XYZ file of C-alpha atoms in Angstrom:
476
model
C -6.884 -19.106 -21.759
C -4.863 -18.825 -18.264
C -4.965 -19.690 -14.940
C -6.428 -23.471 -15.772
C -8.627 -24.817 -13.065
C -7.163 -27.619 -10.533
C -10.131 -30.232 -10.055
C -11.244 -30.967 -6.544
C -9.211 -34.302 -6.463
C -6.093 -32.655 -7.100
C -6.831 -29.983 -4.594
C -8.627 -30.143 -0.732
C -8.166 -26.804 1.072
C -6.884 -28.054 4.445
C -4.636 -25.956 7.137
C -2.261 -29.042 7.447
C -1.152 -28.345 4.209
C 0.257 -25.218 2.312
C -2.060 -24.081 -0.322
C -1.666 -24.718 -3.857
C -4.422 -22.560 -5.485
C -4.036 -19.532 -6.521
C -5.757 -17.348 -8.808
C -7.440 -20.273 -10.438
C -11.350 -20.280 -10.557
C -12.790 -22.650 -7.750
C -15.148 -24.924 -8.801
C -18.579 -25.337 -6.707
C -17.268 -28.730 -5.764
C -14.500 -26.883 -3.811
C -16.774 -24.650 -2.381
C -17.122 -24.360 1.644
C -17.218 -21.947 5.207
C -20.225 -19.568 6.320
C -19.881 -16.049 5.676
C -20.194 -15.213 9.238
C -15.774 -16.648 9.337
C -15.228 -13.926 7.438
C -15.419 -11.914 10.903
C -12.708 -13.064 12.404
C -10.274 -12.928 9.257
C -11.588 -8.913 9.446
C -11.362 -8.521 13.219
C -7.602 -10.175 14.010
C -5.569 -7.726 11.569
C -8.047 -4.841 12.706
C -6.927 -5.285 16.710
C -3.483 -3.214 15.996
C -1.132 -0.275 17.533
C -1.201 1.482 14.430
C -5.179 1.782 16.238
C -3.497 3.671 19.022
C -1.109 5.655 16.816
C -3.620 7.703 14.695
C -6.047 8.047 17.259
C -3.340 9.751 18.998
C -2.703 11.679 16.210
C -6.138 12.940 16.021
C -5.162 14.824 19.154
C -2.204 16.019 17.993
C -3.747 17.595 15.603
C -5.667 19.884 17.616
C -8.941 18.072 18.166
C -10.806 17.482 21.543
C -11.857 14.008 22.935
C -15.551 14.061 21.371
C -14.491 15.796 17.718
C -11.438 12.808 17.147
C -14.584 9.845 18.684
C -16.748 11.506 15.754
C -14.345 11.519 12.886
C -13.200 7.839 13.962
C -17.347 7.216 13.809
C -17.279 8.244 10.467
C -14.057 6.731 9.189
C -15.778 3.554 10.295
C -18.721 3.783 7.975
C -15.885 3.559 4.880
C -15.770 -0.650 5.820
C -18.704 -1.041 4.068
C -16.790 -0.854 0.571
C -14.655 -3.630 1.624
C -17.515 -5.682 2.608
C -19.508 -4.610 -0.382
C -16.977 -5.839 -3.018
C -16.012 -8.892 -0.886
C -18.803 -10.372 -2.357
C -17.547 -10.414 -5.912
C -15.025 -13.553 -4.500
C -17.762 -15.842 -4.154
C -19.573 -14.824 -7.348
C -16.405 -15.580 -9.823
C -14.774 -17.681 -7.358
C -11.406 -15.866 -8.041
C -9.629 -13.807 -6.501
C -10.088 -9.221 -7.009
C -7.366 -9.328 -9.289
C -8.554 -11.140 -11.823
C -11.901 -9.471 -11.590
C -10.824 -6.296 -12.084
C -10.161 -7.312 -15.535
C -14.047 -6.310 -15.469
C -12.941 -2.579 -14.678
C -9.930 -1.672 -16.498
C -9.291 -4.234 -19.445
C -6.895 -7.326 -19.540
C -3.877 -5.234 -20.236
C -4.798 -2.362 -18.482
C -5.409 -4.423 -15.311
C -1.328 -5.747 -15.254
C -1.009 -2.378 -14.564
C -3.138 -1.065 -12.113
C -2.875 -4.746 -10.176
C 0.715 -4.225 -10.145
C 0.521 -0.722 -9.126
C -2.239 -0.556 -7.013
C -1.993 -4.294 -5.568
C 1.984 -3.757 -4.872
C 1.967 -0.624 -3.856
C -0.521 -1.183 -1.072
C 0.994 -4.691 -0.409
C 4.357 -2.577 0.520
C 3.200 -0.263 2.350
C 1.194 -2.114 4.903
C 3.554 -4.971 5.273
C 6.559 -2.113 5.603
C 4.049 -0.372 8.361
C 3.368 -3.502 10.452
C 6.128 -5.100 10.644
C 7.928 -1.807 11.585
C 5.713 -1.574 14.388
C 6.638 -4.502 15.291
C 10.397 -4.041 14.917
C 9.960 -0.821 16.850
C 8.687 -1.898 19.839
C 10.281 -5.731 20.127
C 13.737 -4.136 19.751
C 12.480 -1.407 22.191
C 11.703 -4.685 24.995
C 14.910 -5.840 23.678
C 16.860 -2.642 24.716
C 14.867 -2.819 27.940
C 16.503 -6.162 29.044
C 20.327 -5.249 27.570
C 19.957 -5.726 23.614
C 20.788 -2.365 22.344
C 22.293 -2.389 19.321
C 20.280 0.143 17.342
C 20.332 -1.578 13.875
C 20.796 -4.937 14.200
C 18.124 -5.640 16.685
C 15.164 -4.352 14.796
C 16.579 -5.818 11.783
C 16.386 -9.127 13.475
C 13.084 -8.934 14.788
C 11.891 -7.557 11.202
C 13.166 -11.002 9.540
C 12.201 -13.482 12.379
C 8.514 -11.642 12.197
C 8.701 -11.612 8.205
C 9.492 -14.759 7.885
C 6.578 -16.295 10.010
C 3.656 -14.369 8.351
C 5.141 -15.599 5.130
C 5.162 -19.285 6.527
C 1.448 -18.508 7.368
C 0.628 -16.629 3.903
C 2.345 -19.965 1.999
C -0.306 -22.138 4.228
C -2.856 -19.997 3.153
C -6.545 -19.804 2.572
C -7.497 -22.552 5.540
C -5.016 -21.934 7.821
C -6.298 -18.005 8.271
C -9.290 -19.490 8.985
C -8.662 -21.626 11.353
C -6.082 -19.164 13.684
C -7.327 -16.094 12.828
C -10.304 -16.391 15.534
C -7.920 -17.486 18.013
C -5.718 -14.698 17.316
C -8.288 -12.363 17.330
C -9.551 -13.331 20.774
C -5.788 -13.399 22.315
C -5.417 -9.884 20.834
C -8.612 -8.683 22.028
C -7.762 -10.220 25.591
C -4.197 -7.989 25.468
C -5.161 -5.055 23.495
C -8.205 -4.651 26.272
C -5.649 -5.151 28.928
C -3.395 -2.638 27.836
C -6.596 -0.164 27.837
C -7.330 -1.130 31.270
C -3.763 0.592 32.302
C -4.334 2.918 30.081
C -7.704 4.333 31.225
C -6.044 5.916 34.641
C -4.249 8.403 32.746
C -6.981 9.758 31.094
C -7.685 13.243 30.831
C -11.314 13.217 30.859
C -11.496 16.735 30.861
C -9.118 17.401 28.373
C -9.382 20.328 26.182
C -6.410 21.451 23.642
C -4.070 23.979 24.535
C -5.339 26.406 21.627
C -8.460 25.413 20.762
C -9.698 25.237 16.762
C -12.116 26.952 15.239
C -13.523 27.655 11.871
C -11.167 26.439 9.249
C -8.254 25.281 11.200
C -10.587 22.879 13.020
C -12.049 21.641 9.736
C -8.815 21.605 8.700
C -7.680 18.995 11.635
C -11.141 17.221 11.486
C -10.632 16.398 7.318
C -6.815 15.329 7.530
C -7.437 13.319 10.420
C -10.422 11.773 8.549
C -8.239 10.912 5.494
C -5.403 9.577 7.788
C -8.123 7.091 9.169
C -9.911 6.657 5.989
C -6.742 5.063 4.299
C -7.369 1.810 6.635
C -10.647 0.714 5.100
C -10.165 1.639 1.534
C -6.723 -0.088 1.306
C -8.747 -3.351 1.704
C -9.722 -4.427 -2.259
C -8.542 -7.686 -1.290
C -11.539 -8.849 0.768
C -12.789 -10.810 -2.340
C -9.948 -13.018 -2.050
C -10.790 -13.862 1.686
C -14.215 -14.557 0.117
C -13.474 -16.559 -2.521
C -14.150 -20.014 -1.213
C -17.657 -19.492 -0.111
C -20.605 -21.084 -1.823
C -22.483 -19.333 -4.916
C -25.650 -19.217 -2.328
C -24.127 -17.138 0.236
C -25.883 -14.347 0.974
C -24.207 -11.218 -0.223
C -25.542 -9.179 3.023
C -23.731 -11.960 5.044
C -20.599 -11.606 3.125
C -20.724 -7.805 3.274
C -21.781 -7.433 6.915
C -19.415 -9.888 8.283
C -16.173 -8.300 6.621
C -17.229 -4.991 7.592
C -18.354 -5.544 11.197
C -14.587 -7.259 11.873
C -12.918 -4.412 10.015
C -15.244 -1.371 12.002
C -15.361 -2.789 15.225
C -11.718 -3.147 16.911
C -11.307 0.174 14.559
C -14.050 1.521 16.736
C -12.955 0.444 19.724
C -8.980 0.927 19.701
C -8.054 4.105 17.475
C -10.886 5.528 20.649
C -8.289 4.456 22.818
C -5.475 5.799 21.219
C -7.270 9.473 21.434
C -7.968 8.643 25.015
C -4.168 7.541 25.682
C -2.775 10.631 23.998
C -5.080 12.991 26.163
C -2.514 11.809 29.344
C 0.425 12.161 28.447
C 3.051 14.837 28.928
C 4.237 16.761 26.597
C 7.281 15.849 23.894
C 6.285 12.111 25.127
C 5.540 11.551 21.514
C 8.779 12.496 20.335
C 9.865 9.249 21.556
C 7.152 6.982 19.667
C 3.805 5.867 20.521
C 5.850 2.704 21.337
C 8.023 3.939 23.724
C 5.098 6.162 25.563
C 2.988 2.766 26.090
C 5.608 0.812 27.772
C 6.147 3.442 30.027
C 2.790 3.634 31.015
C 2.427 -0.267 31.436
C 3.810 -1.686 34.390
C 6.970 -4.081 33.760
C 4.953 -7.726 33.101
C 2.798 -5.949 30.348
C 5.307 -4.830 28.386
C 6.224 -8.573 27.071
C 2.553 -9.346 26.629
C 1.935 -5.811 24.064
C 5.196 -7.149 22.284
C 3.728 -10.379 21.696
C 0.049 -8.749 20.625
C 1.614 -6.443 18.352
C 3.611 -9.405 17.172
C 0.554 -11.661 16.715
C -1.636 -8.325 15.105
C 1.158 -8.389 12.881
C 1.494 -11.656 11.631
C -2.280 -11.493 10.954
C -2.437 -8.127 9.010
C 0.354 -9.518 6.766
C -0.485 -12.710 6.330
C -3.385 -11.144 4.522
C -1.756 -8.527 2.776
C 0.887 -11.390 1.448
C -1.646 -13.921 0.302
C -3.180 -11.370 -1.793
C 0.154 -10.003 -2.722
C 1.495 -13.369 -4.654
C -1.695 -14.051 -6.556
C -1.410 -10.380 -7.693
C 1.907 -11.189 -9.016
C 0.119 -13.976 -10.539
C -2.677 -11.613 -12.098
C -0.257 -9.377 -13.456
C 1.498 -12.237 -15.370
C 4.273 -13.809 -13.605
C 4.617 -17.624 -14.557
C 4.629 -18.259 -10.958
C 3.147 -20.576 -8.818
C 1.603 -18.558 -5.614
C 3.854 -19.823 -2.804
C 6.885 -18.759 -4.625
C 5.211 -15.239 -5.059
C 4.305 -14.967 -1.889
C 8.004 -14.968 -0.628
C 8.938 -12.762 -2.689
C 6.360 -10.425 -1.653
C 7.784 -10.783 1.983
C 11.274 -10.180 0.583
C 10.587 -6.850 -0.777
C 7.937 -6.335 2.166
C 11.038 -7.065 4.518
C 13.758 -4.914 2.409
C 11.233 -1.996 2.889
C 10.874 -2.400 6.296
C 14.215 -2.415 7.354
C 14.765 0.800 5.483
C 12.069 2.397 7.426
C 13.181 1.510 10.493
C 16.895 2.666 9.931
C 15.207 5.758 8.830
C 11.865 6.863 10.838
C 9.511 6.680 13.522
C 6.674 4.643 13.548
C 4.651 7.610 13.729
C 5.957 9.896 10.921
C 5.737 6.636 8.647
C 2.471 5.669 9.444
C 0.641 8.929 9.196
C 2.992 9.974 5.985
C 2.280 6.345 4.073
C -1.253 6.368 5.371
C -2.487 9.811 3.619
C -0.439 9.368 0.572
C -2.243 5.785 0.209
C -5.844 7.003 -0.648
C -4.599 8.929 -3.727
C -5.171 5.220 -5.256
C -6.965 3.427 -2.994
C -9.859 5.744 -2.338
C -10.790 6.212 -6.604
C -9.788 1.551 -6.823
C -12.619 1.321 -4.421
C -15.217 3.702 -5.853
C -14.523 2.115 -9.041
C -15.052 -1.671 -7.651
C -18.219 -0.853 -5.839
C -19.711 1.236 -8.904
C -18.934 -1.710 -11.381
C -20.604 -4.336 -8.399
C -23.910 -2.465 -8.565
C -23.741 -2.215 -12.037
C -22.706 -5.487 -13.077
C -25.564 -6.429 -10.059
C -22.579 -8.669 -8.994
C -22.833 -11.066 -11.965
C -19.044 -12.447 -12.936
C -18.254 -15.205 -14.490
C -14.625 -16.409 -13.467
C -14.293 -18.595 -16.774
C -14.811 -14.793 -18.959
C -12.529 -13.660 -16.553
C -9.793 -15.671 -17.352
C -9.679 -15.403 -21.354
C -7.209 -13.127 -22.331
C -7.317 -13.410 -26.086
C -8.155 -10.103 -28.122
C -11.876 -11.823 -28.260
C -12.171 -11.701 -24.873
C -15.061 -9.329 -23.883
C -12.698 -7.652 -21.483
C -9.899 -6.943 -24.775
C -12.124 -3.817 -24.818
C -9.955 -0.737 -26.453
C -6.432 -2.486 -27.419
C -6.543 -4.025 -23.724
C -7.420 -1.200 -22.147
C -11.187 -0.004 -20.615
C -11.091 3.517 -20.927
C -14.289 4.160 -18.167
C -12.259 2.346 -15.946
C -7.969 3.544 -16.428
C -9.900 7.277 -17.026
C -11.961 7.115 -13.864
C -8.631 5.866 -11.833
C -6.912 8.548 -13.056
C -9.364 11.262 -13.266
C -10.323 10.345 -9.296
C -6.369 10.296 -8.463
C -5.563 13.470 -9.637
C -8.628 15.250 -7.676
C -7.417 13.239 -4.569
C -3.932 14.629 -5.083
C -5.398 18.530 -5.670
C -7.118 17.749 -2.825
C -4.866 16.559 -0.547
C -2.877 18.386 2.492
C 0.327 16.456 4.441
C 3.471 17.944 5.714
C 5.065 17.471 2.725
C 2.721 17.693 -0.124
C -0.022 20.180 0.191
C -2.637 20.280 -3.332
C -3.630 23.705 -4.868
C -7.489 22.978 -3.963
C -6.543 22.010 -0.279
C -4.081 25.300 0.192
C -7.099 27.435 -1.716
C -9.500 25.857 0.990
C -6.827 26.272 4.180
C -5.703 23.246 4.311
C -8.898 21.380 4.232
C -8.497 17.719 3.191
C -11.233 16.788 1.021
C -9.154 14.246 -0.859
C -11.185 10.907 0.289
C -14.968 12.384 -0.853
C -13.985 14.116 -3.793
C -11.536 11.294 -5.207
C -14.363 8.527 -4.751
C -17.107 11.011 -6.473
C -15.184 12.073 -9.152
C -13.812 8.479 -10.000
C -17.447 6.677 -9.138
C -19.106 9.604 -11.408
C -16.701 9.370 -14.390
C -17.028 5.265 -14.593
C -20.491 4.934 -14.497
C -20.825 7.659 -17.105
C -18.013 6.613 -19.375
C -19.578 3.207 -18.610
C -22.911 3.396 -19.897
C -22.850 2.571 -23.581
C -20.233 0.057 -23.152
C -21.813 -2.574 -20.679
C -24.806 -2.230 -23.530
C -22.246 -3.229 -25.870
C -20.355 -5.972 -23.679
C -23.697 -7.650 -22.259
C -24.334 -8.547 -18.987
C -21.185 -11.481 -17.717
């Protein structure tokens, strides 16, 4: 057996203190919080520029005000699969990546954890923090600094290194500051709207307007763009984790997906609305750089320091789940020491990205090639939820003998690594980005149907692969 349990005197989750737990199973004794925190953990990463930069893009590509407000609408509704499998945290009182053990075997989940849970880990740590590089070195340049390497590289590792400082805390310490950095971010983030709203074009209509396929077209790759937000989130059961057995699961579920949807809602709206005023070729100098120039000189500091805080909230997250993946996958490691070296390689990536992109191309690139896993992962976690009727026992979870009734096939589940890999290939086919364009997309014009189809064909194959076996395994 692995990942032995720490008893509640050896342990007291407190935010004075970093945290020492990691993927262990908590015991009811350690139990505590209401579901209704979880909204605040949800809302404070969810209040972000990225917001403004692909609601921006929806314009870009082609779409008028009320088409980019409806696909944003709709891209919302995809938060419920983060609520839905949050509530597997509190029901094995682990964290996702040991329960997907449940989905693709104990050998066959090293892989897809390190995979799946890295490669997501990267790329949103990489995408925040270069927003953040971007536009404090832009303030920077504004008040003399204006080196153009060494600047962002320094902001990168003094912004890294405090959202690792708050990742090694942990589990009570995100509870306790995310609210207030949710309100402070709401405060700014509604103040920079405020400025914003002026320069609206109410009655803006595109240059060539879309019809037929081309506006599909716009409408499905904007969709997937925005889609990749939600699905990326199959770590909400490790914000969950430490909440009694009798939560409610609605609770659990509507609180994480209410934080996530709102400031989604709210601010990737804006973004569409901020785009609609602006001149043409602004965005050739960055989202970043077309905000402060629209803010007058004392807001400027104040969006630094939101996008700062929005950061340091997003990737706290993403780096607490990050080290006890590390710790799923394997490592003999103890989670504070994997969580800094998530933020190492988190950091190393960013400051590649920023010697080598805008925040835009990187954002909307990374963002559509991220559903090709995350989009079938989710489909895959919700199916197994409903099937499993949310029943999983943390102590099965952890044996990792060749009895264990996850040893399935040699290690391996074959509903579940077939299903992954049967749903990423049709999101692939199905995809259409600058650089890769699938044969089903090109056959259909360039419609992106990559987030539907991938979570069908994925949720369609697991449950029938699936049948006979949870017959076989029993009910956890």
């Amino acid at each position: 057996m692995s990942g032995e349990r720490i008893s509640a005197e050896e342990f007291v989750d407190v935010s004075t203190q970093p945290e020492t737990r990691g993927i262990e199973v908590i015991s009811d004794a350690e139990r505590h919080g209401r579901a209704r925190d979880l909204f605040f953990v949800w809302a404070a990463p969810g209040v972000s520029i990225l917001n403004f930069t692909v609601g921006a893009t929806l314009i870009l590509l082609g779409l008028e005000i009320w088409q980019a407000v409806l696909v944003i609408l709709a891209a919302a509704l995809l938060w419920v699969f983060p609520g839905m499998i949050a509530i597997s945290g509190p029901a094995s009182g682990t964290s996702g990546s040991v329960v997907t053990r449940a989905m693709y075997g104990v050998i066959g989940n090293k892989l897809f954890v390190a995979f799946v849970g890295w490669f997501i880990g990267a790329v949103f740590l990489s995408l925040t923090w270069l927003a953040s590089s971007f536009m404090g070195a832009d303030l920077l340049r504004r008040v003399g600094l204006t080196d153009p390497v060494w600047v962002p590289i320094g902001v990168t590792i003094v912004v890294s290194a405090i959202t690792i400082a708050v990742a090694i805390f942990g589990h009570a310490l995100i509870l306790r500051i995310f609210p207030v950095m949710a309100v402070a971010l709401f405060v700014i983030f509604v103040a920079v709207s405020l400025f914003i709203l002026p320069t609206v074009d109410w009655g803006y209509t595109a240059a060539n307007p879309l019809s037929g396929v081309h506006l599909w077209s716009a409408i499905s790759v904007g969709f997937t763009i925005l889609a990749s937000t939600p699905l990326s989130f199959i770590n909400s059961p490790d914000l969950a984790r430490y909440l009694p057995r009798s939560t409610k699961p609605t609770h659990i579920a509507a609180a994480t997906a209410l934080g996530g949807a709102l400031p989604f809602i709210v601010f990737t709206s804006m973004g569409v609305l901020l785009a609609t005023g602006l001149k043409a070729g602004a965005f050739e100098a960055g989202i970043d750089v077309a905000l402060f120039d629209l803010l007058p000189g004392w807001m400027g500091p104040l969006l630094v320091v939101g996008v700062i805080i929005n950061t340091i909230a997003l990737n706290a997250m993403t780096a607490y789940s990050s080290s006890m993946s590390l710790q799923a996958i394997g490592f003999k490691l103890k989670r504070i020491p994997a969580a800094i070296i998530v933020g190492l390689v988190g950091t190393a990536l960013t400051i590649y990205l920023v010697l080598s992109s805008s925040l835009l191309e990187a954002a909307n690139l990374l963002l559509q090639f991220l559903v090709v896993v995350s989009g079938p992962a989710m489909a895959i976690f919700a199916v197994d939820i409903v099937r499993r009727r949310n029943v999983y026992d943390g102590t099965d979870l952890f044996d990792d003998s060749r009895t264990s009734r996850f040893w399935y096939t040699g290690g391996w589940s074959i509903p579940g690594v077939a299903a992954l890999l049967v749903g990423g290939l049709t999101t692939a086919l199905c995809l259409s980005t600058d650089v890769w364009a699938g044969p089903i997309a090109q056959a259909l014009g360039h419609v992106d149907l990559s987030v539907p189809l991938g979570m069908i064909v994925s949720a369609a194959v697991y449950a029938l692969l699936g049948r006979t076996r949870l017959g076989k395994e029993g009910r956890l």
